[in-house]
């Protein structure tokens, strides 16, 4: 299955062909559109927040720079997506980032898992990156031009992120016994959370031609991931998935404490500008 | 370069022997003519050691200096501020990297320099041993600490050693952006709510004197200055640079609507400069001697990150060796 915009999977292909390419968000239900933007924006924001925790803690100075760069790219994506969502919801990016509680976030559980060691960072970057690579590539042809524009910028960044993660996965997987063990452990820890990224959801059906059915991203993303794992001499875990729920207001236990840190100052001064 | 570095307690790596007579005279000619010494040129051993000491301490300062600001990345109060702060801390890692590279051109190894830092043998700017308890500290560091660093560093863009001078040109461009963002944080706080204004003033109260001490002890007590000036590594004395900094700060503080915590600060029309009060050098010396609030914590943090990353660096080396062996084998197979 190749990744595709939702409308392309609709039984009536003629409808799809009739959708003008300039179709804008206001043709879709604005609340649905905002919700979808929160999915993507919250994943990016929470990933960036975790990467921010790495700065000054990386194994090499070069990696402080690299993880910082990747975090900055993700933060940039988050800001573009949340600003857009905010315009639909009558709130700005900071109100969305700092004044929503964990149950109002829409990120998947994988991105909010605790920082862990460098192997966890590499694995997460690879898994989330491989998903995002497919997601943004598909969204570049979204009927919503603004979202397509955000995706066109993001896809260039995400390709680098995946390459960076793949390089480390191979180095660490096929490095020393210890690094191999740590990578396999990290992979085993993250794997049960991977499926949630690809869970189909009624929301994308409502955003005909605009959103991507996550299920269509799974096969190509897994191909990319397993190719890297093969080269890294790592084994695809046989572990079962865990229940997600991040898209539906059932966040991971880790999101609350993360937001408590992220939001503490902004919430101490409500209404203030920074 | 932050001026408060004491002489290194660990000697730099032994460089080549003293230059030949012709090498020495060519060195002297370049220095006298305000030219640049390049890595392959002959140079006196003292010049080499002095540069390694200064450049590596500067590099360490950049790396340790990431911590007090990194402390606020996760709590930055807006996404815009978070992005700027992440970029700034990342710039500092980059500065550390250029500077370690510049020191390597003199024969020092990055591994040795890093080990000296982790062992507590190498110095870094004492200013980073002060804590950042509030968000306004991020503004104060940008405005005052980066501001002082720029006053120190702009003349270094003309330092006699080429790789150092060239690294400083790039660093100064980024530092000047850092200072502006610090000023802008403080301006926003100062014009914000009363609580925000108070945060800004309180941070400036804490950082003002330490930032003035970044220029190093008064000229009379600065043991390394004379030689550095003769070699044209350093161009202005500690006191000259400190005065220049105070003269720059006063109008900026007025624009910020904040007060500089010095009752003796006033314009001296005769000198054409601001007079300012005596600094408490006993505090400076205590922090330099290791008794600042964060001395232990800063080195310990770096040591922990380095130790926790050891398996990653080992794996990268092991992988590179495996790959090279495989390539060699396949080349042999093809032959």
Coordinates of C-alpha atoms in Angstrom, one line a residue:
Chain A
X1 CA 0.0 0.0 0.0
X2 CA 1.5 3.4 -0.9
X3 CA 0.8 6.3 1.4
X4 CA -2.1 8.3 0.1
X5 CA -4.4 11.1 1.0
X6 CA -7.7 9.9 2.3
X7 CA -9.8 10.8 -0.7
X8 CA -7.7 8.6 -3.0
X9 CA -8.9 5.6 -1.0
X10 CA -12.5 6.6 -1.3
X11 CA -14.5 4.2 -3.5
X12 CA -15.6 7.0 -5.8
X13 CA -12.6 8.1 -7.6
X14 CA -14.5 10.6 -9.8
X15 CA -15.2 12.7 -6.7
X16 CA -11.5 12.9 -6.0
X17 CA -10.8 14.1 -9.5
X18 CA -13.4 16.8 -9.1
X19 CA -11.9 18.3 -6.0
X20 CA -10.2 21.5 -7.1
X21 CA -6.5 21.7 -6.1
X22 CA -6.9 25.0 -4.4
X23 CA -9.4 23.6 -1.9
X24 CA -8.8 25.2 1.4
X25 CA -9.4 24.3 5.1
X26 CA -12.6 26.3 5.3
X27 CA -14.2 23.7 3.0
X28 CA -13.6 21.1 5.6
X29 CA -14.9 21.2 9.1
X30 CA -12.6 23.6 10.9
X31 CA -12.7 21.7 14.1
X32 CA -11.6 18.6 12.4
X33 CA -8.9 20.4 10.6
X34 CA -7.6 22.0 13.8
X35 CA -7.7 18.6 15.5
X36 CA -5.6 17.1 12.7
X37 CA -3.1 19.9 13.0
X38 CA -2.9 19.2 16.7
X39 CA -2.0 15.6 16.0
X40 CA 0.9 16.6 13.9
X41 CA 1.9 19.7 15.8
X42 CA 1.8 18.0 19.2
X43 CA 3.9 15.1 18.0
X44 CA 6.5 17.6 16.7
X45 CA 6.4 19.8 19.9
X46 CA 6.7 16.9 22.3
X47 CA 9.6 15.3 20.3
X48 CA 11.3 18.7 20.3
X49 CA 10.9 19.1 24.0
X50 CA 12.5 15.7 24.6
X51 CA 15.4 16.5 22.3
X52 CA 15.8 19.8 24.2
X53 CA 16.5 17.7 27.2
X54 CA 19.6 16.2 25.4
X55 CA 21.4 19.5 24.9
X56 CA 24.5 19.5 27.2
X57 CA 24.0 15.8 27.8
X58 CA 25.0 14.3 24.4
X59 CA 27.9 11.8 24.1
X60 CA 29.8 14.2 21.8
X61 CA 29.7 17.9 21.2
X62 CA 28.9 17.3 17.6
X63 CA 25.8 15.4 18.8
X64 CA 24.8 18.2 21.1
X65 CA 24.7 20.3 17.9
X66 CA 23.0 17.7 15.8
X67 CA 20.2 16.8 18.3
X68 CA 19.7 20.5 19.0
X69 CA 19.4 21.1 15.2
X70 CA 16.8 18.3 14.9
X71 CA 14.9 19.6 17.9
X72 CA 14.9 23.0 16.3
X73 CA 13.5 21.6 13.1
X74 CA 10.8 19.8 15.0
X75 CA 10.0 22.9 17.0
X76 CA 9.7 24.9 13.8
X77 CA 7.3 22.3 12.4
X78 CA 5.3 22.4 15.6
X79 CA 5.1 26.2 15.5
X80 CA 3.9 26.2 11.9
X81 CA 1.3 23.5 12.7
X82 CA 0.1 25.0 16.0
X83 CA -0.1 28.5 14.6
X84 CA -2.3 27.2 11.9
X85 CA -4.4 25.2 14.3
X86 CA -4.6 28.3 16.6
X87 CA -6.0 30.4 13.8
X88 CA -8.8 28.0 13.3
X89 CA -9.4 27.8 17.1
X90 CA -9.0 31.5 17.9
X91 CA -5.8 30.8 20.0
X92 CA -2.2 31.4 19.4
X93 CA 0.7 28.9 19.3
X94 CA 1.7 29.6 22.9
X95 CA -1.8 29.3 24.2
X96 CA -2.0 25.9 22.6
X97 CA 1.5 24.8 23.8
X98 CA 1.3 26.2 27.4
X99 CA -2.3 26.4 28.4
X100 CA -3.6 23.0 27.4
X101 CA -3.5 20.1 29.8
X102 CA -2.1 16.7 28.9
X103 CA -5.6 15.3 28.1
X104 CA -6.0 18.1 25.5
X105 CA -2.8 17.2 23.7
X106 CA -3.1 14.8 20.7
X107 CA 0.4 13.4 20.5
X108 CA 1.2 9.7 20.3
X109 CA 2.7 7.9 23.3
X110 CA 6.0 7.2 21.6
X111 CA 7.1 10.8 21.4
X112 CA 6.5 11.4 25.1
X113 CA 8.4 8.5 26.5
X114 CA 11.2 9.5 28.9
X115 CA 14.5 10.6 27.4
X116 CA 16.3 7.4 28.2
X117 CA 19.8 6.8 27.0
X118 CA 21.3 7.7 23.6
X119 CA 20.1 4.4 22.1
X120 CA 16.5 5.4 23.0
X121 CA 17.0 8.7 21.3
X122 CA 18.4 7.1 18.2
X123 CA 15.6 4.5 18.0
X124 CA 12.9 7.0 18.6
X125 CA 14.3 9.3 16.0
X126 CA 14.4 6.5 13.5
X127 CA 10.9 5.2 14.2
X128 CA 9.2 8.6 14.4
X129 CA 11.3 9.9 11.5
X130 CA 10.4 7.0 9.2
X131 CA 6.7 7.7 10.0
X132 CA 7.1 11.4 9.5
X133 CA 9.0 10.9 6.3
X134 CA 6.0 9.1 4.8
X135 CA 3.5 11.4 6.4
X136 CA 5.0 14.7 5.1
X137 CA 5.7 13.3 1.7
X138 CA 2.1 12.4 1.3
X139 CA 0.9 15.7 2.7
X140 CA 2.9 17.7 0.2
X141 CA -0.1 17.0 -2.2
X142 CA -2.7 17.8 0.4
X143 CA -5.6 19.8 -1.0
X144 CA -5.0 22.2 1.8
X145 CA -2.3 24.4 0.4
X146 CA -1.0 25.7 3.7
X147 CA -0.6 22.2 5.1
X148 CA 1.0 21.1 1.9
X149 CA 3.5 24.0 2.2
X150 CA 4.3 23.1 5.8
X151 CA 4.8 19.5 4.7
X152 CA 7.0 20.5 1.8
X153 CA 9.4 22.2 4.2
X154 CA 9.2 19.5 6.8
X155 CA 9.9 16.6 4.4
X156 CA 13.4 18.0 3.6
X157 CA 14.2 18.3 7.3
X158 CA 12.8 14.9 8.2
X159 CA 14.8 13.1 5.5
X160 CA 18.0 14.4 7.2
X161 CA 16.7 13.3 10.6
X162 CA 16.1 9.8 9.4
X163 CA 19.6 9.6 7.8
X164 CA 21.1 10.8 11.0
X165 CA 19.3 8.3 13.1
X166 CA 20.0 5.5 10.6
X167 CA 23.7 6.3 10.7
X168 CA 23.8 6.0 14.4
X169 CA 21.6 2.9 14.5
X170 CA 24.1 1.1 12.2
X171 CA 27.1 2.4 14.1
X172 CA 25.7 1.4 17.5
X173 CA 23.9 -1.8 16.3
X174 CA 27.1 -3.0 14.6
X175 CA 29.5 -1.5 17.1
X176 CA 30.5 -3.1 20.3
X177 CA 28.6 -5.8 22.3
X178 CA 27.4 -3.2 24.7
X179 CA 26.2 -0.8 22.1
X180 CA 24.4 -3.7 20.3
X181 CA 22.7 -4.8 23.5
X182 CA 21.7 -1.2 24.3
X183 CA 20.3 -0.7 20.9
X184 CA 18.3 -3.9 20.9
X185 CA 17.0 -3.1 24.4
X186 CA 15.9 0.4 23.3
X187 CA 14.3 -1.0 20.2
X188 CA 12.4 -3.5 22.3
X189 CA 11.2 -0.7 24.6
X190 CA 10.0 1.5 21.8
X191 CA 8.5 -1.1 19.5
X192 CA 5.2 -1.7 21.3
X193 CA 4.4 2.1 20.9
X194 CA 5.1 2.1 17.1
X195 CA 1.7 0.8 15.9
X196 CA -0.2 3.7 17.4
X197 CA 1.4 6.0 14.8
X198 CA -0.4 4.0 12.1
X199 CA -3.7 3.4 13.7
X200 CA -6.6 4.4 11.4
X201 CA -8.9 7.1 12.8
X202 CA -12.2 8.4 11.7
X203 CA -10.8 12.0 11.8
X204 CA -8.8 11.5 8.6
X205 CA -11.9 10.2 6.8
X206 CA -13.6 13.5 7.6
X207 CA -10.7 15.4 6.0
X208 CA -11.1 14.2 2.5
X209 CA -8.2 15.0 0.3
X210 CA -6.5 17.0 3.1
X211 CA -5.3 14.4 5.6
X212 CA -3.5 11.1 5.3
X213 CA -4.9 7.8 6.4
X214 CA -2.1 6.8 8.9
X215 CA -2.6 3.1 8.0
X216 CA -1.3 3.7 4.5
X217 CA 2.0 4.9 5.9
X218 CA 2.8 1.8 7.8
X219 CA 4.2 -0.4 5.0
X220 CA 6.7 2.0 3.5
X221 CA 7.8 3.3 6.9
X222 CA 8.4 -0.3 8.1
X223 CA 10.4 -1.0 5.0
X224 CA 12.6 1.9 5.7
X225 CA 13.0 0.9 9.4
X226 CA 13.7 -2.8 8.8
X227 CA 16.3 -2.0 6.1
X228 CA 18.2 0.1 8.7
X229 CA 17.7 -2.6 11.4
X230 CA 19.1 -5.2 9.0
X231 CA 22.2 -3.2 8.3
X232 CA 22.5 -2.5 12.0
X233 CA 22.3 -6.3 12.8
X234 CA 19.3 -5.7 15.0
X235 CA 16.2 -7.8 15.3
X236 CA 12.7 -6.6 14.7
X237 CA 11.1 -7.2 18.1
X238 CA 8.3 -9.7 18.3
X239 CA 6.6 -7.8 21.1
X240 CA 2.9 -7.0 21.1
X241 CA 1.7 -3.5 20.7
X242 CA 0.3 -1.6 23.7
X243 CA -2.9 0.4 23.7
X244 CA -2.4 4.0 22.5
X245 CA -5.0 6.6 22.8
X246 CA -2.9 9.7 22.4
X247 CA -5.0 11.0 19.6
X248 CA -8.1 10.7 21.7
X249 CA -7.1 12.4 24.9
X250 CA -5.7 9.4 26.7
X251 CA -2.1 10.6 26.9
X252 CA 0.9 8.6 28.2
X253 CA 1.7 8.9 31.9
X254 CA 4.9 10.7 30.9
X255 CA 3.2 13.6 29.2
X256 CA 1.9 15.3 32.3
X257 CA 5.2 15.6 34.1
X258 CA 6.8 16.8 30.8
X259 CA 4.2 19.5 30.4
X260 CA 4.5 20.4 34.1
X261 CA 8.1 21.4 33.4
X262 CA 7.4 23.0 30.0
X263 CA 4.5 25.1 31.1
X264 CA 5.5 26.1 34.6
X265 CA 6.8 29.6 33.9
X266 CA 4.2 30.5 31.4
X267 CA 1.4 29.4 33.8
X268 CA 3.0 31.3 36.7
X269 CA 2.4 34.6 34.7
X270 CA -0.9 34.2 32.9
X271 CA -1.5 36.9 30.3
X272 CA 2.2 38.0 30.3
X273 CA 4.1 38.5 27.1
X274 CA 7.7 37.1 26.8
Chain B
X1 CA 38.1 35.3 25.5
X2 CA 37.0 35.8 29.0
X3 CA 39.7 37.6 30.9
X4 CA 39.4 35.9 34.2
X5 CA 41.3 32.8 33.4
X6 CA 44.3 32.2 35.6
X7 CA 47.3 30.5 34.1
X8 CA 46.6 26.9 33.3
X9 CA 47.8 24.5 35.9
X10 CA 48.5 21.8 33.4
X11 CA 51.1 22.5 30.8
X12 CA 50.0 22.3 27.2
X13 CA 51.4 19.6 25.0
X14 CA 55.1 20.2 24.2
X15 CA 55.2 22.0 20.9
X16 CA 58.2 22.0 18.6
X17 CA 61.4 23.3 19.9
X18 CA 62.1 27.1 19.9
X19 CA 62.4 28.6 16.5
X20 CA 65.7 28.9 14.7
X21 CA 67.3 32.4 14.6
X22 CA 65.8 33.0 11.2
X23 CA 62.4 31.7 12.4
X24 CA 62.5 33.9 15.4
X25 CA 63.3 37.0 13.3
X26 CA 60.6 36.1 10.8
X27 CA 58.1 35.7 13.8
X28 CA 59.2 39.1 15.2
X29 CA 58.8 40.7 11.8
X30 CA 55.3 39.4 11.3
X31 CA 54.3 40.5 14.8
X32 CA 55.8 44.0 14.3
X33 CA 54.1 44.3 11.0
X34 CA 50.7 43.4 12.4
X35 CA 50.7 40.2 10.2
X36 CA 49.3 36.8 11.0
X37 CA 51.1 33.8 12.3
X38 CA 49.9 30.6 10.7
X39 CA 50.1 27.0 12.0
X40 CA 53.1 26.0 9.9
X41 CA 55.1 29.1 10.8
X42 CA 57.8 28.9 13.4
X43 CA 56.8 30.5 16.7
X44 CA 58.3 30.7 20.2
X45 CA 57.2 27.9 22.5
X46 CA 55.8 30.4 25.0
X47 CA 53.6 31.9 22.3
X48 CA 52.3 28.5 21.4
X49 CA 51.7 27.5 25.0
X50 CA 50.1 30.8 25.8
X51 CA 47.7 30.5 22.9
X52 CA 46.8 26.9 23.7
X53 CA 46.0 27.9 27.2
X54 CA 43.9 30.9 26.1
X55 CA 42.1 29.1 23.2
X56 CA 41.3 25.9 25.1
X57 CA 40.0 27.9 28.1
X58 CA 37.9 29.8 25.8
X59 CA 36.6 26.6 24.2
X60 CA 35.9 25.1 27.7
X61 CA 34.0 28.3 28.6
X62 CA 31.7 27.9 25.6
X63 CA 31.0 24.3 26.5
X64 CA 30.5 24.9 30.2
X65 CA 28.5 28.0 29.4
X66 CA 25.9 25.9 27.6
X67 CA 24.7 24.6 31.0
X68 CA 23.4 27.7 32.8
X69 CA 21.3 28.6 29.7
X70 CA 20.5 24.9 28.9
X71 CA 18.8 25.0 32.3
X72 CA 15.9 27.0 30.7
X73 CA 15.4 25.2 27.4
X74 CA 12.7 23.0 28.7
X75 CA 11.0 25.8 30.6
X76 CA 11.3 28.7 28.1
X77 CA 8.0 30.6 28.4
X78 CA 7.1 30.8 24.7
X79 CA 7.9 28.7 21.7
X80 CA 9.7 31.6 20.1
X81 CA 12.0 32.0 23.1
X82 CA 12.5 28.3 23.2
X83 CA 13.6 28.2 19.6
X84 CA 16.0 31.1 20.1
X85 CA 17.5 29.6 23.2
X86 CA 18.0 26.2 21.6
X87 CA 19.7 27.8 18.7
X88 CA 21.9 29.9 21.0
X89 CA 23.0 27.0 23.2
X90 CA 23.7 25.1 20.0
X91 CA 25.8 28.0 18.7
X92 CA 27.9 27.8 21.9
X93 CA 28.6 24.1 21.2
X94 CA 29.7 25.2 17.7
X95 CA 31.9 27.9 19.1
X96 CA 33.5 25.3 21.4
X97 CA 34.1 23.1 18.3
X98 CA 35.8 25.8 16.2
X99 CA 38.0 26.8 19.2
X100 CA 39.1 23.2 19.9
X101 CA 40.0 23.0 16.2
X102 CA 42.0 26.2 16.4
X103 CA 43.9 24.9 19.4
X104 CA 44.5 21.6 17.5
X105 CA 46.4 23.6 14.9
X106 CA 48.9 24.4 17.6
X107 CA 49.4 20.7 18.4
X108 CA 47.0 20.3 21.3
X109 CA 44.6 17.3 21.1
X110 CA 40.9 17.7 21.8
X111 CA 40.9 14.6 23.9
X112 CA 43.7 16.0 26.1
X113 CA 42.0 19.3 26.4
X114 CA 38.7 17.6 27.3
X115 CA 40.4 15.4 29.8
X116 CA 42.0 18.4 31.5
X117 CA 38.5 20.0 31.8
X118 CA 37.0 16.9 33.2
X119 CA 39.8 16.4 35.7
X120 CA 39.2 19.9 37.0
X121 CA 42.7 21.0 35.8
X122 CA 41.7 23.4 33.1
X123 CA 39.9 26.6 33.7
X124 CA 36.9 28.1 32.1
X125 CA 35.3 31.5 32.6
X126 CA 34.2 31.8 36.2
X127 CA 31.0 33.6 35.2
X128 CA 29.4 30.2 34.4
X129 CA 29.7 29.2 38.0
X130 CA 26.9 31.5 38.8
X131 CA 23.4 30.0 38.8
X132 CA 20.4 30.8 36.6
X133 CA 17.4 30.5 39.0
X134 CA 15.0 32.6 36.9
X135 CA 14.1 33.1 33.3
X136 CA 15.4 36.7 33.5
X137 CA 18.9 35.3 33.9
X138 CA 18.7 34.2 30.3
X139 CA 18.2 37.8 29.4
X140 CA 20.9 39.0 31.8
X141 CA 23.4 36.5 30.5
X142 CA 22.8 37.6 26.9
X143 CA 23.0 41.3 27.6
X144 CA 25.8 41.4 30.2
X145 CA 27.8 38.2 29.9
X146 CA 27.7 38.0 26.1
X147 CA 28.1 41.8 26.0
X148 CA 31.3 41.6 28.0
X149 CA 32.4 38.6 25.9
X150 CA 32.0 40.7 22.8
X151 CA 34.0 43.6 24.2
X152 CA 36.7 41.0 25.0
X153 CA 36.4 39.2 21.7
X154 CA 36.1 41.8 19.0
X155 CA 39.8 42.8 19.4
X156 CA 40.7 39.1 19.2
X157 CA 39.4 39.1 15.6
X158 CA 42.8 40.9 15.0
X159 CA 44.8 38.5 17.2
X160 CA 48.2 37.6 15.6
X161 CA 47.4 33.9 15.4
X162 CA 45.4 33.4 12.2
X163 CA 43.2 30.4 13.0
X164 CA 42.2 32.0 16.3
X165 CA 41.5 35.4 14.8
X166 CA 39.4 33.8 12.0
X167 CA 37.4 31.7 14.5
X168 CA 36.7 34.8 16.5
X169 CA 35.3 36.6 13.5
X170 CA 32.5 34.0 13.1
X171 CA 32.0 33.8 16.9
X172 CA 31.7 37.5 17.3
X173 CA 28.9 37.7 14.6
X174 CA 26.9 35.1 16.5
X175 CA 27.7 36.6 19.9
X176 CA 26.4 40.0 18.8
X177 CA 23.1 38.3 17.9
X178 CA 23.1 36.6 21.3
X179 CA 23.6 39.9 23.1
X180 CA 20.7 41.5 21.2
X181 CA 18.4 38.6 22.1
X182 CA 19.4 39.0 25.8
X183 CA 18.7 42.7 25.6
X184 CA 15.3 42.0 24.0
X185 CA 14.4 39.5 26.7
X186 CA 15.1 42.1 29.3
X187 CA 13.3 44.8 27.5
X188 CA 10.2 42.7 27.2
X189 CA 10.3 41.8 30.9
X190 CA 11.0 45.3 31.9
X191 CA 8.0 46.6 30.0
X192 CA 5.9 43.6 31.0
X193 CA 4.0 43.0 34.2
X194 CA 5.4 44.4 37.5
X195 CA 6.4 40.8 38.5
X196 CA 8.3 40.5 35.1
X197 CA 10.0 43.9 35.6
X198 CA 11.1 42.8 39.1
X199 CA 12.6 39.6 37.7
X200 CA 14.6 41.6 35.1
X201 CA 15.9 44.0 37.7
X202 CA 16.8 41.3 40.2
X203 CA 18.7 39.4 37.5
X204 CA 20.6 42.5 36.4
X205 CA 21.5 43.1 40.1
X206 CA 23.0 39.7 40.3
X207 CA 24.9 39.6 37.0
X208 CA 26.2 43.2 36.8
X209 CA 29.3 42.9 38.9
X210 CA 30.3 39.4 37.9
X211 CA 30.1 40.5 34.2
X212 CA 32.5 43.4 34.9
X213 CA 34.9 41.0 36.5
X214 CA 34.9 38.9 33.3
X215 CA 37.6 41.3 32.0
X216 CA 39.9 40.0 34.6
X217 CA 41.7 41.5 37.5
X218 CA 42.8 45.2 37.4
X219 CA 45.8 45.6 35.1
X220 CA 48.2 45.9 38.0
X221 CA 47.3 42.3 39.1
X222 CA 47.1 40.7 35.7
X223 CA 50.2 38.5 35.3
X224 CA 49.6 37.3 31.7
X225 CA 48.5 40.5 30.1
X226 CA 51.8 42.2 29.2
X227 CA 53.2 39.3 27.2
X228 CA 49.9 38.7 25.4
X229 CA 49.8 42.4 24.5
X230 CA 53.4 42.3 23.2
X231 CA 52.5 39.3 21.1
X232 CA 49.4 41.1 19.8
X233 CA 47.2 38.3 21.0
X234 CA 45.6 40.8 23.3
X235 CA 45.1 44.4 22.1
X236 CA 43.6 46.3 25.1
X237 CA 44.2 46.0 28.8
X238 CA 41.6 44.5 31.2
X239 CA 40.8 47.9 32.6
X240 CA 40.4 49.6 29.2
X241 CA 38.0 46.9 28.1
X242 CA 36.0 47.1 31.4
X243 CA 35.7 50.9 31.0
X244 CA 34.5 50.5 27.4
X245 CA 31.9 48.0 28.6
X246 CA 30.5 50.2 31.4
X247 CA 30.3 53.1 29.0
X248 CA 28.3 51.0 26.7
X249 CA 26.0 49.6 29.4
X250 CA 24.8 52.8 30.9
X251 CA 22.7 54.1 28.0
X252 CA 21.5 50.6 27.3
X253 CA 20.3 50.2 30.9
X254 CA 18.4 53.5 30.5
X255 CA 16.8 52.2 27.4
X256 CA 15.8 49.1 29.3
X257 CA 14.3 51.0 32.2
X258 CA 16.6 49.1 34.6
X259 CA 19.1 50.3 37.1
X260 CA 22.7 49.2 37.3
X261 CA 23.4 48.3 41.0
X262 CA 26.3 50.7 41.6
X263 CA 25.8 53.8 43.7
X264 CA 29.1 55.2 42.5
X265 CA 28.2 55.0 38.8
X266 CA 28.3 58.5 37.3
X267 CA 29.5 60.4 34.2
X268 CA 32.9 62.0 34.5
X269 CA 33.0 64.8 32.0
X270 CA 36.7 65.3 32.5
X271 CA 37.6 61.7 31.6
X272 CA 34.8 61.4 29.1
X273 CA 33.9 58.1 30.7
X274 CA 31.6 56.8 33.5
X275 CA 33.2 56.3 36.9
X276 CA 32.2 53.2 38.7
X277 CA 32.6 51.7 42.1
X278 CA 35.2 49.2 43.3
X279 CA 34.4 45.6 42.6
X280 CA 34.5 43.0 45.2
X281 CA 37.5 41.0 44.0
X282 CA 37.4 38.7 47.1
X283 CA 34.2 37.2 45.7
X284 CA 35.8 36.9 42.2
X285 CA 38.8 35.1 43.8
X286 CA 36.5 32.7 45.8
X287 CA 34.6 31.7 42.7
X288 CA 37.8 31.3 40.7
X289 CA 39.1 29.1 43.5
X290 CA 36.1 26.8 43.2
X291 CA 33.7 28.2 45.7
X292 CA 31.0 29.6 43.4
X293 CA 27.6 28.2 43.7
X294 CA 27.9 26.0 40.7
X295 CA 31.6 25.1 40.3
X296 CA 31.2 21.5 41.4
X297 CA 28.0 21.1 39.5
X298 CA 29.2 22.4 36.2
X299 CA 32.2 20.1 36.0
X300 CA 30.3 17.2 37.4
X301 CA 27.6 17.6 34.7
X302 CA 30.2 17.6 31.9
X303 CA 31.9 14.6 33.4
X304 CA 28.6 12.7 33.7
X305 CA 27.6 13.5 30.1
X306 CA 31.1 12.4 29.0
X307 CA 31.0 9.2 31.0
X308 CA 27.5 8.3 30.0
X309 CA 28.5 8.8 26.3
X310 CA 31.6 6.6 26.5
X311 CA 29.8 3.5 25.1
X312 CA 28.6 5.6 22.2
X313 CA 32.1 6.8 21.3
X314 CA 33.6 3.4 21.7
X315 CA 30.9 1.9 19.5
X316 CA 31.5 4.5 16.8
X317 CA 35.2 3.7 16.8
X318 CA 34.6 -0.1 16.8
X319 CA 32.1 0.3 13.9
X320 CA 34.6 2.4 11.9
X321 CA 37.3 -0.3 12.5
X322 CA 34.9 -3.1 11.4
X323 CA 33.9 -1.2 8.3
X324 CA 37.5 -0.5 7.4
X325 CA 38.5 -4.1 7.9
X326 CA 35.5 -5.3 5.7
X327 CA 36.5 -2.8 3.0
X328 CA 40.1 -4.0 3.1
X329 CA 38.9 -7.6 2.9
X330 CA 36.7 -7.0 -0.1
X331 CA 39.5 -5.0 -1.8
X332 CA 41.8 -8.0 -1.3
X333 CA 39.1 -10.3 -2.6
X334 CA 38.7 -8.2 -5.7
X335 CA 42.5 -8.2 -6.3

